[in-house]
GROMACS .gro file of C-alpha atoms in nm:
model
  117
    1GLN     CA    1  -2.624   3.619   3.380
    2VAL     CA    2  -2.858   3.611   3.623
    3GLN     CA    3  -3.185   3.876   3.546
    4LEU     CA    4  -3.357   4.046   3.877
    5VAL     CA    5  -3.709   4.213   3.680
    6GLU     CA    6  -3.878   4.390   3.947
    7SER     CA    7  -4.227   4.523   3.935
    8GLY     CA    8  -4.571   4.586   4.192
    9GLY     CA    9  -4.386   4.996   4.260
   10GLY     CA   10  -4.637   5.293   4.152
   11LEU     CA   11  -4.806   5.564   4.340
   12VAL     CA   12  -5.055   5.519   4.671
   13GLN     CA   13  -5.209   5.732   4.913
   14ALA     CA   14  -4.981   5.746   5.307
   15GLY     CA   15  -5.145   5.444   5.466
   16GLU     CA   16  -5.218   5.265   5.157
   17SER     CA   17  -5.005   4.908   5.065
   18LEU     CA   18  -4.825   4.798   4.762
   19ARG     CA   19  -4.670   4.433   4.746
   20LEU     CA   20  -4.327   4.443   4.498
   21SER     CA   21  -4.230   4.108   4.308
   22CYS     CA   22  -3.838   4.049   4.219
   23ILE     CA   23  -3.825   3.721   3.954
   24LEU     CA   24  -3.478   3.572   3.867
   25SER     CA   25  -3.461   3.494   3.494
   26ARG     CA   26  -3.399   3.145   3.641
   27SER     CA   27  -3.323   2.907   3.913
   28ILE     CA   28  -2.955   2.973   4.093
   29PHE     CA   29  -2.789   2.797   4.391
   30GLY     CA   30  -2.522   2.905   4.642
   31ILE     CA   31  -2.818   3.168   4.739
   32ASN     CA   32  -2.703   3.354   5.019
   33ALA     CA   33  -2.964   3.604   5.122
   34MET     CA   34  -3.272   3.774   4.866
   35SER     CA   35  -3.325   4.176   4.923
   36TRP     CA   36  -3.470   4.529   4.900
   37TYR     CA   37  -3.293   4.813   4.873
   38ARG     CA   38  -3.405   5.084   4.883
   39GLN     CA   39  -3.246   5.480   4.751
   40ALA     CA   40  -3.447   5.794   4.832
   41PRO     CA   41  -3.313   6.133   4.610
   42GLY     CA   42  -3.025   6.269   4.771
   43LYS     CA   43  -2.949   5.997   5.007
   44GLN     CA   44  -2.797   5.654   5.000
   45ARG     CA   45  -2.897   5.335   4.975
   46GLU     CA   46  -3.018   5.167   5.256
   47LEU     CA   47  -3.162   4.755   5.374
   48VAL     CA   48  -3.485   4.761   5.366
   49ALA     CA   49  -3.524   4.369   5.407
   50SER     CA   50  -3.365   4.073   5.416
   51ILE     CA   51  -3.450   3.658   5.374
   52THR     CA   52  -3.156   3.430   5.411
   53SER     CA   53  -3.217   3.090   5.211
   54SER     CA   54  -3.279   2.933   5.580
   55GLY     CA   55  -3.572   3.179   5.607
   56SER     CA   56  -3.430   3.372   5.879
   57THR     CA   57  -3.545   3.805   5.805
   58ASN     CA   58  -3.426   4.176   5.921
   59TYR     CA   59  -3.581   4.466   5.870
   60ALA     CA   60  -3.441   4.764   5.876
   61ASP     CA   61  -3.575   4.938   6.215
   62SER     CA   62  -3.799   5.291   6.004
   63VAL     CA   63  -4.008   4.935   5.864
   64LYS     CA   64  -4.092   4.664   6.096
   65GLY     CA   65  -4.408   4.642   6.173
   66ARG     CA   66  -4.491   4.728   5.828
   67PHE     CA   67  -4.336   4.593   5.566
   68THR     CA   68  -4.270   4.234   5.558
   69ILE     CA   69  -3.980   4.034   5.290
   70SER     CA   70  -4.097   3.663   5.201
   71ASN     CA   71  -3.990   3.400   4.872
   72ALA     CA   72  -4.110   3.168   4.671
   73GLN     CA   73  -3.917   2.944   4.412
   74ASN     CA   74  -3.728   3.240   4.172
   75THR     CA   75  -3.909   3.535   4.370
   76VAL     CA   76  -3.914   3.763   4.654
   77TYR     CA   77  -4.135   3.947   4.747
   78LEU     CA   78  -4.177   4.288   4.930
   79GLN     CA   79  -4.543   4.370   5.104
   80MET     CA   80  -4.519   4.750   5.210
   81ASN     CA   81  -4.818   4.849   5.460
   82SER     CA   82  -4.909   5.138   5.579
   83LEU     CA   83  -4.683   5.297   5.331
   84LYS     CA   84  -4.584   5.695   5.419
   85PRO     CA   85  -4.419   6.028   5.220
   86GLU     CA   86  -4.084   5.902   5.372
   87ASP     CA   87  -4.132   5.510   5.187
   88THR     CA   88  -4.112   5.756   4.876
   89ALA     CA   89  -3.785   5.567   4.688
   90VAL     CA   90  -3.674   5.379   4.417
   91TYR     CA   91  -3.666   5.018   4.529
   92TYR     CA   92  -3.407   4.764   4.432
   93CYS     CA   93  -3.352   4.357   4.426
   94ASN     CA   94  -3.058   4.214   4.550
   95VAL     CA   95  -2.905   3.859   4.557
   96ASP     CA   96  -2.639   3.735   4.732
   97ARG     CA   97  -2.510   3.414   4.609
   98VAL     CA   98  -2.151   3.251   4.720
   99VAL     CA   99  -2.053   2.985   4.453
  100LEU     CA  100  -1.700   2.746   4.533
  101ALA     CA  101  -1.606   3.019   4.777
  102LYS     CA  102  -1.681   3.323   4.502
  103ARG     CA  103  -1.920   3.576   4.604
  104TYR     CA  104  -2.232   3.680   4.287
  105ASP     CA  105  -2.430   4.040   4.380
  106TYR     CA  106  -2.641   4.030   4.121
  107TRP     CA  107  -2.957   4.389   4.136
  108GLY     CA  108  -3.263   4.450   3.934
  109GLN     CA  109  -3.320   4.805   3.714
  110GLY     CA  110  -3.556   4.911   4.068
  111THR     CA  111  -3.913   4.987   4.061
  112GLN     CA  112  -4.074   5.325   4.208
  113VAL     CA  113  -4.262   5.355   4.547
  114THR     CA  114  -4.416   5.769   4.534
  115VAL     CA  115  -4.671   5.747   4.850
  116SER     CA  116  -4.778   6.142   4.894
  117SER     CA  117  -4.923   6.300   5.148
   0.00000   0.00000   0.00000
């Protein structure tokens, strides 16, 4: 089994930055994409950013130009700049993997990001 451990969340003021990290417990093959999702109170979980195995990235419109996703070894990062109060949420790391045509979905436990105005 693969575990994902997120870190880097916290309480910041609007305009400040945070860097989230998500470490996989072991190396795995067959990764399609690594992503960050977030869920604010009373709202559905939404995709924030993703990066494919080929390095292609995708961002939610609300974070384009402010957030940057990257990965290295067994870690995926989310650099968040110019944070806004509406970015407040629990942020979850996700790994999408396919092995022998079977899809696997791994999630971290989440890290809280709170942005005060």
